XYZ file of C-alpha atoms in Angstrom:
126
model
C -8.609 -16.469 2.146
C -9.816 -15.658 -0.977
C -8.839 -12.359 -2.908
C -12.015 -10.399 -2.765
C -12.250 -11.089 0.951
C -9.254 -8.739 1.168
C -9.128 -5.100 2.570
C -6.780 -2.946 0.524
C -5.572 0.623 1.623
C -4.058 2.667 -1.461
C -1.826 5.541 -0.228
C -1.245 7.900 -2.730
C -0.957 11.677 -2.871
C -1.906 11.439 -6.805
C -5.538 11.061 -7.233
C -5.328 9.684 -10.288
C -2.872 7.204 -9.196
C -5.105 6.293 -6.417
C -8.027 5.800 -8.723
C -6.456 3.900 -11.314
C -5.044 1.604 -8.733
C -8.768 1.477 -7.008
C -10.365 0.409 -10.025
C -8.167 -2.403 -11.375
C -8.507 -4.027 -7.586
C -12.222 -3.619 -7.999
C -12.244 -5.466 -11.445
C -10.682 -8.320 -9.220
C -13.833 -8.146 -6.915
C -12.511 -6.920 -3.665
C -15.351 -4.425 -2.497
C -13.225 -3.047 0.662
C -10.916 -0.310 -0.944
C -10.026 2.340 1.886
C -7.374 5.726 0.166
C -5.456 8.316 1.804
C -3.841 11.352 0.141
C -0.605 11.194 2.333
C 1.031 9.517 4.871
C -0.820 10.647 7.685
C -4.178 9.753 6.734
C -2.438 6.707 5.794
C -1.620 5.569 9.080
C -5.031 6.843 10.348
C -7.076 5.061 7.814
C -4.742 1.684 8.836
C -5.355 1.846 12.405
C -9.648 2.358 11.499
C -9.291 -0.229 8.877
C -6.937 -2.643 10.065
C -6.616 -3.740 5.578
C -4.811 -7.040 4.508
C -2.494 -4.977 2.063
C -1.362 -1.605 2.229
C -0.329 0.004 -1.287
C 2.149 3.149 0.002
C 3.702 5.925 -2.078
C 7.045 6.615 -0.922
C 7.017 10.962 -1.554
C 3.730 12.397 -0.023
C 3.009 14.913 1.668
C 2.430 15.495 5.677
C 4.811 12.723 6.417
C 6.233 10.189 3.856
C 5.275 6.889 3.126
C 8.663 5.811 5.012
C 7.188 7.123 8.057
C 4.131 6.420 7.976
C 5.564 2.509 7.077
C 7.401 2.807 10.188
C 4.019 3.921 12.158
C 1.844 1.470 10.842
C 4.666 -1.284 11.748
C 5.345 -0.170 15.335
C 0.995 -0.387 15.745
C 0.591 -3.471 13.859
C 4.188 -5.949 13.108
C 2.296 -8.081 10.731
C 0.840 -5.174 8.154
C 1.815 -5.715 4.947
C 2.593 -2.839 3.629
C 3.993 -2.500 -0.121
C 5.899 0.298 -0.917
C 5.936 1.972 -4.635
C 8.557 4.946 -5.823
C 9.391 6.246 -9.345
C 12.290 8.276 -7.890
C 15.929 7.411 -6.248
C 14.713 4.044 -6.129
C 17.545 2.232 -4.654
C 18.317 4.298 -1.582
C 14.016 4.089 -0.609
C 14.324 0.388 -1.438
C 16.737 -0.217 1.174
C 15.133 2.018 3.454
C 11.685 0.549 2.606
C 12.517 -2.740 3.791
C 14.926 -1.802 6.613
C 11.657 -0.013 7.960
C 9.730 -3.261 7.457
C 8.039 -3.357 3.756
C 6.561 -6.315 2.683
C 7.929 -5.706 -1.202
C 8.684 -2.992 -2.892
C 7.869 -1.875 -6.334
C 8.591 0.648 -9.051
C 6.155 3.126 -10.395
C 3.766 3.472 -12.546
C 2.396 0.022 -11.092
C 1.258 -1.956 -13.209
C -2.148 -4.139 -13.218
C -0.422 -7.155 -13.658
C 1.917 -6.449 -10.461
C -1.081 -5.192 -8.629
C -3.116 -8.250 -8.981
C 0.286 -10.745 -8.403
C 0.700 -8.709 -4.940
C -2.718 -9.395 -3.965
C -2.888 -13.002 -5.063
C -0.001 -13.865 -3.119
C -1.482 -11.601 -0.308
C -4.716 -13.900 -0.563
C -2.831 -17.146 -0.115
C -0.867 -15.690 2.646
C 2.706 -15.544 0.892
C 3.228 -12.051 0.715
């Protein structure tokens, strides 16, 4: 697959977090680019969407991103879902992946980590 083939779901209860992230996978040329604002929408959006990667914010609102990672999982084993967090990082890292995260990394995301994740995501390694 090739990356802008890929649909991308960014989960974020920032809006300017959401955008940010929306543009610089745009700039890479994928045209499918679905958002929620928290973690319900999330898991809607995922089941209408069905994306390749899921971008997920780990404190939102409604239900957290841990739950909603442990929704999407139970409909769908195989979603990758990559989970972000700029606070108590190492207790929703473990949690993350116990729950069944794909990755995991540290706000503010970066472009560079953004684009890595979605390579890999395009050659089927992430």
């Amino acid at each position: 697959m090739v990356i802008q083939d890929l649909k991308v779901l960014i989960c974020d209860d920032s809006m300017f977090a959401r955008k940010k992230m929306n543009m610089t996978i745009s700039a890479l040329g994928i045209n499918e680019v679905y958002e929620a604002a928290d973690g319900e929408e999330a898991v809607a959006k995922y089941k209408e969407n069905k994306p390749d990667v899921v971008f997920m914010d780990i404190i939102m609102p409604r239900i957290t991103g841990i739950e909603a990672l442990k929704q999407i999982i139970e409909f769908d084993p195989d979603a990758k879902v990559v989970m972000a967090s700029s606070v108590g990082t190492q207790g929703h890292l473990k949690e993350a992946l116990r729950a069944g995260a794909a990755d995991f990394l540290q706000k503010p995301i970066s472009d560079e980590d953004t684009r890595a994740i979605l390579e890999n995501a395009a050659k089927g390694v992430l």
